PDB file of C-alpha atoms in Angstrom:
ATOM      1  CA  GLY A   1     -11.322 -15.181 -10.397  1.00 54.00           C
ATOM      2  CA  ALA A   2      -8.405 -15.434  -7.798  1.00 82.00           C
ATOM      3  CA  GLY A   3      -7.135 -12.191  -6.347  1.00 93.00           C
ATOM      4  CA  VAL A   4      -3.166 -11.599  -5.157  1.00 96.00           C
ATOM      5  CA  SER A   5      -2.480 -14.310  -3.447  1.00 96.00           C
ATOM      6  CA  GLN A   6       1.712 -15.148  -1.178  1.00 97.00           C
ATOM      7  CA  THR A   7       3.625 -18.097   0.646  1.00 97.00           C
ATOM      8  CA  PRO A   8       4.045 -18.408   2.975  1.00 97.00           C
ATOM      9  CA  SER A   9       2.190 -16.507   5.146  1.00 95.00           C
ATOM     10  CA  ASN A  10       4.840 -16.373   7.821  1.00 96.00           C
ATOM     11  CA  LYS A  11       7.642 -17.283   8.481  1.00 97.00           C
ATOM     12  CA  VAL A  12      10.387 -17.145  11.124  1.00 98.00           C
ATOM     13  CA  THR A  13      13.725 -17.654  10.183  1.00 97.00           C
ATOM     14  CA  GLU A  14      17.488 -16.911  11.498  1.00 97.00           C
ATOM     15  CA  LYS A  15      19.545 -14.175  11.153  1.00 97.00           C
ATOM     16  CA  GLY A  16      22.272 -13.929   8.493  1.00 97.00           C
ATOM     17  CA  LYS A  17      19.550 -16.876   6.784  1.00 97.00           C
ATOM     18  CA  TYR A  18      18.086 -16.987   3.582  1.00 98.00           C
ATOM     19  CA  VAL A  19      14.968 -16.723   2.961  1.00 98.00           C
ATOM     20  CA  GLU A  20      12.651 -16.103  -0.350  1.00 98.00           C
ATOM     21  CA  LEU A  21       9.113 -14.606  -0.087  1.00 98.00           C
ATOM     22  CA  ARG A  22       6.607 -15.299  -3.164  1.00 98.00           C
ATOM     23  CA  CYS A  23       3.734 -12.995  -4.968  1.00 98.00           C
ATOM     24  CA  ASP A  24       1.027 -14.589  -7.677  1.00 98.00           C
ATOM     25  CA  PRO A  25      -0.027 -11.988  -8.921  1.00 97.00           C
ATOM     26  CA  ILE A  26      -4.269 -12.145 -10.718  1.00 96.00           C
ATOM     27  CA  SER A  27      -3.796 -13.554 -14.003  1.00 94.00           C
ATOM     28  CA  GLY A  28      -3.068 -10.638 -17.225  1.00 92.00           C
ATOM     29  CA  HIS A  29      -2.237  -7.816 -14.670  1.00 94.00           C
ATOM     30  CA  THR A  30       1.665  -7.134 -15.618  1.00 93.00           C
ATOM     31  CA  ALA A  31       2.629  -4.597 -13.319  1.00 92.00           C
ATOM     32  CA  LEU A  32       3.257  -5.473  -9.785  1.00 95.00           C
ATOM     33  CA  TYR A  33       4.415  -3.593  -7.269  1.00 94.00           C
ATOM     34  CA  TRP A  34       6.357  -5.483  -3.524  1.00 97.00           C
ATOM     35  CA  TYR A  35       5.667  -3.163  -0.232  1.00 96.00           C
ATOM     36  CA  ARG A  36       7.346  -3.774   3.396  1.00 96.00           C
ATOM     37  CA  GLN A  37       5.177  -2.744   6.001  1.00 95.00           C
ATOM     38  CA  SER A  38       6.418  -1.936   8.982  1.00 93.00           C
ATOM     39  CA  LEU A  39       4.477  -2.520  12.895  1.00 89.00           C
ATOM     40  CA  GLY A  40       2.347   1.408  12.466  1.00 87.00           C
ATOM     41  CA  GLN A  41       3.487   2.625   9.183  1.00 90.00           C
ATOM     42  CA  GLY A  42       2.937   3.078   5.800  1.00 92.00           C
ATOM     43  CA  PRO A  43       3.772   0.505   3.652  1.00 93.00           C
ATOM     44  CA  GLU A  44       6.820   1.392   1.815  1.00 94.00           C
ATOM     45  CA  PHE A  45       7.734   1.258  -1.761  1.00 93.00           C
ATOM     46  CA  LEU A  46      10.781  -1.493  -2.404  1.00 96.00           C
ATOM     47  CA  ILE A  47      10.311  -2.969  -6.483  1.00 95.00           C
ATOM     48  CA  TYR A  48       8.367  -2.520  -8.546  1.00 92.00           C
ATOM     49  CA  PHE A  49       8.383  -4.875 -11.815  1.00 94.00           C
ATOM     50  CA  GLN A  50       6.779  -4.179 -15.767  1.00 91.00           C
ATOM     51  CA  GLY A  51       6.519  -7.155 -17.014  1.00 92.00           C
ATOM     52  CA  THR A  52       9.459  -9.306 -16.536  1.00 92.00           C
ATOM     53  CA  GLY A  53      12.157  -5.994 -15.919  1.00 91.00           C
ATOM     54  CA  ALA A  54      12.350  -4.468 -12.690  1.00 90.00           C
ATOM     55  CA  ALA A  55      11.062  -0.350 -14.278  1.00 87.00           C
ATOM     56  CA  ASP A  56      12.562   0.535 -10.963  1.00 89.00           C
ATOM     57  CA  ASP A  57      13.535  -0.907  -7.858  1.00 92.00           C
ATOM     58  CA  SER A  58      15.221   2.158  -6.315  1.00 91.00           C
ATOM     59  CA  GLY A  59      12.899   0.701  -2.861  1.00 93.00           C
ATOM     60  CA  LEU A  60      15.371  -1.215  -2.172  1.00 95.00           C
ATOM     61  CA  PRO A  61      16.757  -0.797   1.091  1.00 94.00           C
ATOM     62  CA  ASN A  62      20.424  -2.307   0.086  1.00 94.00           C
ATOM     63  CA  ASP A  63      22.147  -4.874  -1.296  1.00 95.00           C
ATOM     64  CA  ARG A  64      20.823  -8.002   0.242  1.00 97.00           C
ATOM     65  CA  PHE A  65      17.321  -7.275  -1.488  1.00 97.00           C
ATOM     66  CA  PHE A  66      16.475  -8.352  -4.828  1.00 97.00           C
ATOM     67  CA  ALA A  67      13.404  -9.582  -6.295  1.00 97.00           C
ATOM     68  CA  VAL A  68      12.484 -11.678  -9.386  1.00 97.00           C
ATOM     69  CA  ARG A  69       9.843 -12.137 -12.079  1.00 97.00           C
ATOM     70  CA  PRO A  70      11.244 -14.716 -14.910  1.00 95.00           C
ATOM     71  CA  GLU A  71       8.981 -15.391 -16.656  1.00 94.00           C
ATOM     72  CA  GLY A  72       5.776 -11.525 -16.220  1.00 92.00           C
ATOM     73  CA  SER A  73       4.052 -13.638 -13.127  1.00 95.00           C
ATOM     74  CA  VAL A  74       4.960 -15.078 -10.912  1.00 97.00           C
ATOM     75  CA  SER A  75       7.950 -12.830  -8.614  1.00 98.00           C
ATOM     76  CA  THR A  76       9.847 -14.272  -5.863  1.00 98.00           C
ATOM     77  CA  LEU A  77      11.244 -11.860  -3.691  1.00 98.00           C
ATOM     78  CA  LYS A  78      14.833 -12.342  -2.072  1.00 98.00           C
ATOM     79  CA  ILE A  79      16.532 -11.263   0.985  1.00 98.00           C
ATOM     80  CA  GLN A  80      20.270 -12.806   1.979  1.00 97.00           C
ATOM     81  CA  ARG A  81      21.704 -12.849   5.193  1.00 97.00           C
ATOM     82  CA  THR A  82      18.544 -11.393   6.750  1.00 98.00           C
ATOM     83  CA  GLU A  83      18.842  -8.719   9.864  1.00 97.00           C
ATOM     84  CA  ARG A  84      15.954  -8.305  12.386  1.00 96.00           C
ATOM     85  CA  GLY A  85      15.624  -5.126  10.910  1.00 96.00           C
ATOM     86  CA  ASP A  86      13.729  -7.032   8.066  1.00 97.00           C
ATOM     87  CA  SER A  87      10.991  -7.524  10.397  1.00 97.00           C
ATOM     88  CA  ALA A  88       8.091  -6.429   8.662  1.00 97.00           C
ATOM     89  CA  VAL A  89       4.815  -7.459   6.492  1.00 96.00           C
ATOM     90  CA  TYR A  90       6.027  -7.822   1.917  1.00 97.00           C
ATOM     91  CA  LEU A  91       2.244  -7.057   0.090  1.00 96.00           C
ATOM     92  CA  CYS A  92       3.110  -7.817  -2.479  1.00 97.00           C
ATOM     93  CA  ALA A  93       0.122  -5.967  -5.145  1.00 94.00           C
ATOM     94  CA  SER A  94      -0.699  -5.954  -8.576  1.00 94.00           C
ATOM     95  CA  SER A  95      -2.035  -3.737 -11.768  1.00 91.00           C
ATOM     96  CA  LEU A  96      -3.696  -4.208 -14.876  1.00 89.00           C
ATOM     97  CA  SER A  97      -1.018  -1.726 -16.439  1.00 81.00           C
ATOM     98  CA  GLY A  98       1.305   0.015 -14.943  1.00 71.00           C
ATOM     99  CA  LEU A  99      -0.077   3.471 -15.209  1.00 71.00           C
ATOM    100  CA  SER A 100       0.030   4.803 -11.704  1.00 66.00           C
ATOM    101  CA  TYR A 101      -4.181   5.842 -11.937  1.00 69.00           C
ATOM    102  CA  ASN A 102      -4.615   1.964 -12.947  1.00 76.00           C
ATOM    103  CA  GLU A 103      -5.857   0.385  -9.081  1.00 83.00           C
ATOM    104  CA  GLN A 104      -3.904  -1.839  -7.112  1.00 88.00           C
ATOM    105  CA  PHE A 105      -5.025  -5.303  -5.582  1.00 92.00           C
ATOM    106  CA  PHE A 106      -2.627  -6.179  -2.153  1.00 94.00           C
ATOM    107  CA  GLY A 107      -2.209  -9.675  -1.095  1.00 95.00           C
ATOM    108  CA  PRO A 108      -2.845 -10.231   1.985  1.00 94.00           C
ATOM    109  CA  GLY A 109       2.008 -10.505   2.679  1.00 96.00           C
ATOM    110  CA  THR A 110       4.430 -12.622   4.296  1.00 97.00           C
ATOM    111  CA  ARG A 111       4.691 -11.406   7.925  1.00 96.00           C
ATOM    112  CA  LEU A 112       9.030 -12.258   8.028  1.00 98.00           C
ATOM    113  CA  THR A 113      10.557 -12.818  11.930  1.00 97.00           C
ATOM    114  CA  VAL A 114      13.780 -12.497  11.799  1.00 97.00           C
ATOM    115  CA  LEU A 115      15.300 -13.926  15.144  1.00 96.00           C
TER     116      LEU A 115
ATOM    117  CA  SER B   1      10.049   8.909   2.321  1.00 49.00           C
ATOM    118  CA  GLN B   2       5.942   8.966   2.923  1.00 53.00           C
ATOM    119  CA  GLN B   3       4.550  12.206   0.653  1.00 70.00           C
ATOM    120  CA  GLY B   4       0.975  12.060   2.035  1.00 77.00           C
ATOM    121  CA  GLU B   5       0.464  12.174   5.766  1.00 85.00           C
ATOM    122  CA  GLU B   6      -2.024  10.730   7.427  1.00 87.00           C
ATOM    123  CA  ASP B   7      -4.481  13.126  10.388  1.00 88.00           C
ATOM    124  CA  PRO B   8      -5.492  11.899  12.314  1.00 93.00           C
ATOM    125  CA  GLN B   9      -2.573   9.334  13.320  1.00 92.00           C
ATOM    126  CA  ALA B  10      -6.146   7.684  15.467  1.00 95.00           C
ATOM    127  CA  LEU B  11      -9.968   8.637  14.925  1.00 96.00           C
ATOM    128  CA  SER B  12     -12.077   7.322  17.787  1.00 96.00           C
ATOM    129  CA  ILE B  13     -16.306   7.643  17.477  1.00 97.00           C
ATOM    130  CA  GLN B  14     -19.453   5.974  17.774  1.00 97.00           C
ATOM    131  CA  GLU B  15     -21.036   3.400  15.364  1.00 97.00           C
ATOM    132  CA  GLY B  16     -24.020   6.285  13.151  1.00 97.00           C
ATOM    133  CA  GLU B  17     -21.630   8.745  13.344  1.00 97.00           C
ATOM    134  CA  ASN B  18     -19.480  10.100  10.636  1.00 97.00           C
ATOM    135  CA  ALA B  19     -15.634   9.251   9.855  1.00 97.00           C
ATOM    136  CA  THR B  20     -13.571  12.848   8.252  1.00 97.00           C
ATOM    137  CA  MET B  21      -9.385  11.174   7.723  1.00 97.00           C
ATOM    138  CA  ASN B  22      -7.070  14.451   6.074  1.00 96.00           C
ATOM    139  CA  CYS B  23      -4.161  13.542   3.404  1.00 95.00           C
ATOM    140  CA  SER B  24      -2.191  16.070   3.434  1.00 94.00           C
ATOM    141  CA  TYR B  25       1.128  15.971   0.271  1.00 92.00           C
ATOM    142  CA  LYS B  26       4.096  17.852  -0.542  1.00 89.00           C
ATOM    143  CA  THR B  27       4.421  18.060  -3.717  1.00 86.00           C
ATOM    144  CA  SER B  28       2.006  17.460  -6.610  1.00 86.00           C
ATOM    145  CA  ILE B  29       0.492  14.789  -7.467  1.00 88.00           C
ATOM    146  CA  ASN B  30      -1.823  12.584 -10.576  1.00 87.00           C
ATOM    147  CA  ASN B  31      -4.020  11.059  -8.543  1.00 88.00           C
ATOM    148  CA  LEU B  32      -4.447  10.280  -5.079  1.00 91.00           C
ATOM    149  CA  GLN B  33      -5.373   6.722  -3.697  1.00 92.00           C
ATOM    150  CA  TRP B  34      -7.249   5.975  -0.802  1.00 95.00           C
ATOM    151  CA  TYR B  35      -7.134   2.301   1.119  1.00 95.00           C
ATOM    152  CA  ARG B  36      -8.052   0.584   3.926  1.00 96.00           C
ATOM    153  CA  GLN B  37      -5.906  -2.338   5.836  1.00 95.00           C
ATOM    154  CA  ASN B  38      -8.299  -4.760   8.625  1.00 91.00           C
ATOM    155  CA  SER B  39      -5.639  -6.161  11.021  1.00 79.00           C
ATOM    156  CA  GLY B  40      -2.560  -5.051   9.281  1.00 62.00           C
ATOM    157  CA  ARG B  41      -2.520  -7.525   6.011  1.00 74.00           C
ATOM    158  CA  GLY B  42      -4.374  -6.674   2.507  1.00 84.00           C
ATOM    159  CA  LEU B  43      -5.736  -3.616   1.359  1.00 93.00           C
ATOM    160  CA  VAL B  44      -8.400  -3.016  -0.217  1.00 93.00           C
ATOM    161  CA  HIS B  45      -8.491   0.190  -3.176  1.00 92.00           C
ATOM    162  CA  LEU B  46     -10.972   2.616  -1.217  1.00 95.00           C
ATOM    163  CA  ILE B  47     -11.539   5.638  -4.946  1.00 94.00           C
ATOM    164  CA  LEU B  48      -9.078   6.471  -6.227  1.00 91.00           C
ATOM    165  CA  ILE B  49      -9.266  10.801  -7.393  1.00 93.00           C
ATOM    166  CA  ARG B  50      -7.515  12.051 -10.406  1.00 90.00           C
ATOM    167  CA  SER B  51      -5.518  15.995  -9.701  1.00 91.00           C
ATOM    168  CA  ASN B  52      -8.380  17.410 -12.156  1.00 93.00           C
ATOM    169  CA  GLU B  53     -11.546  15.779  -9.970  1.00 96.00           C
ATOM    170  CA  ARG B  54     -12.027  17.754  -5.888  1.00 97.00           C
ATOM    171  CA  GLU B  55     -15.473  15.269  -5.564  1.00 97.00           C
ATOM    172  CA  LYS B  56     -16.528  11.432  -5.441  1.00 97.00           C
ATOM    173  CA  HIS B  57     -19.004   9.259  -4.015  1.00 96.00           C
ATOM    174  CA  SER B  58     -18.838   5.450  -3.941  1.00 95.00           C
ATOM    175  CA  GLY B  59     -21.447   5.033  -1.174  1.00 96.00           C
ATOM    176  CA  ARG B  60     -20.700   5.791   2.291  1.00 97.00           C
ATOM    177  CA  LEU B  61     -17.706   7.007   0.843  1.00 97.00           C
ATOM    178  CA  ARG B  62     -17.150  10.592  -0.310  1.00 98.00           C
ATOM    179  CA  VAL B  63     -13.463  11.871  -1.215  1.00 98.00           C
ATOM    180  CA  THR B  64     -12.652  15.020  -1.569  1.00 98.00           C
ATOM    181  CA  LEU B  65      -9.313  16.677  -3.210  1.00 97.00           C
ATOM    182  CA  ASP B  66      -7.813  20.304  -2.518  1.00 96.00           C
ATOM    183  CA  THR B  67      -4.934  20.778  -5.093  1.00 94.00           C
ATOM    184  CA  SER B  68      -4.195  24.567  -3.940  1.00 95.00           C
ATOM    185  CA  LYS B  69      -3.936  23.194  -0.545  1.00 95.00           C
ATOM    186  CA  LYS B  70      -1.992  20.088  -1.302  1.00 94.00           C
ATOM    187  CA  SER B  71      -5.074  18.252   0.873  1.00 95.00           C
ATOM    188  CA  SER B  72      -7.440  14.933   0.443  1.00 97.00           C
ATOM    189  CA  SER B  73     -10.258  14.379   2.838  1.00 97.00           C
ATOM    190  CA  LEU B  74     -12.670  10.453   3.406  1.00 98.00           C
ATOM    191  CA  LEU B  75     -15.524  10.291   4.367  1.00 98.00           C
ATOM    192  CA  ILE B  76     -17.123   8.002   5.948  1.00 98.00           C
ATOM    193  CA  THR B  77     -21.108   8.487   6.477  1.00 97.00           C
ATOM    194  CA  ALA B  78     -23.398   6.518   9.291  1.00 97.00           C
ATOM    195  CA  SER B  79     -19.904   4.139   9.618  1.00 97.00           C
ATOM    196  CA  ARG B  80     -20.016   0.763  11.688  1.00 97.00           C
ATOM    197  CA  ALA B  81     -18.180  -1.465  13.311  1.00 96.00           C
ATOM    198  CA  ALA B  82     -16.685  -3.043  10.551  1.00 94.00           C
ATOM    199  CA  ASP B  83     -15.346   0.321   9.043  1.00 96.00           C
ATOM    200  CA  THR B  84     -12.638  -0.495  11.971  1.00 96.00           C
ATOM    201  CA  ALA B  85      -9.933  -0.637  10.023  1.00 96.00           C
ATOM    202  CA  SER B  86      -6.905   1.117   8.837  1.00 95.00           C
ATOM    203  CA  TYR B  87      -7.053   3.927   6.174  1.00 96.00           C
ATOM    204  CA  PHE B  88      -4.151   4.654   4.158  1.00 95.00           C
ATOM    205  CA  CYS B  89      -3.612   7.566   1.780  1.00 95.00           C
ATOM    206  CA  ALA B  90      -1.686   6.989  -1.143  1.00 92.00           C
ATOM    207  CA  THR B  91       0.016   9.894  -3.922  1.00 90.00           C
ATOM    208  CA  ALA B  92       0.635   8.536  -7.516  1.00 84.00           C
ATOM    209  CA  LEU B  93       3.657  12.481  -8.742  1.00 78.00           C
ATOM    210  CA  ARG B  94       3.091  13.802 -11.564  1.00 65.00           C
ATOM    211  CA  SER B  95       6.398  11.735 -12.988  1.00 51.00           C
ATOM    212  CA  GLY B  96       5.555   8.393 -12.043  1.00 56.00           C
ATOM    213  CA  TYR B  97       4.140   5.659 -11.411  1.00 68.00           C
ATOM    214  CA  ILE B  98       4.326   4.234  -7.946  1.00 80.00           C
ATOM    215  CA  PRO B  99       2.217   5.859  -4.598  1.00 84.00           C
ATOM    216  CA  THR B 100       3.330   6.757  -1.726  1.00 87.00           C
ATOM    217  CA  PHE B 101       2.211   5.243   1.548  1.00 91.00           C
ATOM    218  CA  GLY B 102       1.643   7.869   4.260  1.00 91.00           C
ATOM    219  CA  ARG B 103       1.411   6.460   7.782  1.00 92.00           C
ATOM    220  CA  GLY B 104      -2.521   5.900   8.090  1.00 93.00           C
ATOM    221  CA  THR B 105      -5.719   7.030   9.697  1.00 95.00           C
ATOM    222  CA  SER B 106      -6.528   4.233  13.105  1.00 95.00           C
ATOM    223  CA  LEU B 107     -10.226   3.850  13.106  1.00 96.00           C
ATOM    224  CA  ILE B 108     -12.490   2.899  15.622  1.00 96.00           C
ATOM    225  CA  VAL B 109     -16.397   2.724  15.719  1.00 97.00           C
ATOM    226  CA  HIS B 110     -17.710   0.800  18.557  1.00 96.00           C
ATOM    227  CA  PRO B 111     -21.021  -0.601  18.082  1.00 93.00           C
TER     228      PRO B 111
END
């Protein structure tokens, strides 16, 4: 079956612009996670959805970052007024449920470059 | 913040040798997972070990967990060039669901 997919694979934008990053989780997975990974670092948690609701958004760095999952499947991470420091690989993962012993399946990521 | 910290940061070995990576963490955990990442994209889950387990095996992989020392190790036996990747440990706190990743160990296996 299909794994987690993310689009676009690469996004180059200018400082101050708005971007949307999309994640298609594995069908039937109720839990969805967004992470951000900078070069040489591990994935940094941003937000976790259980179904349609954001169960934990404590990792969002500031109010320029927002994510939605309106139908409990596809999720969109939205970044307003992008800054150069937002440049990173944004990873999405899904799991069968939100229980911590469920394996997370990761997408290939979206590499965001803010010029 | 990153709960688990891998050691060493980088490891370079010859094909056929064993590779051992360690992960230390600070607070009690519900479980610990090891992931692998090639070329900075797409992590792949390797093994999950729960806090009441001490050792797990999967093919050439062996993971141990010592909760008294708050540490885990990942052993890759008979390494292959294809094992070249970054390896991350991720810990899930007892009261939470979100795995927290360390900075990873970069493993290079020379053919």
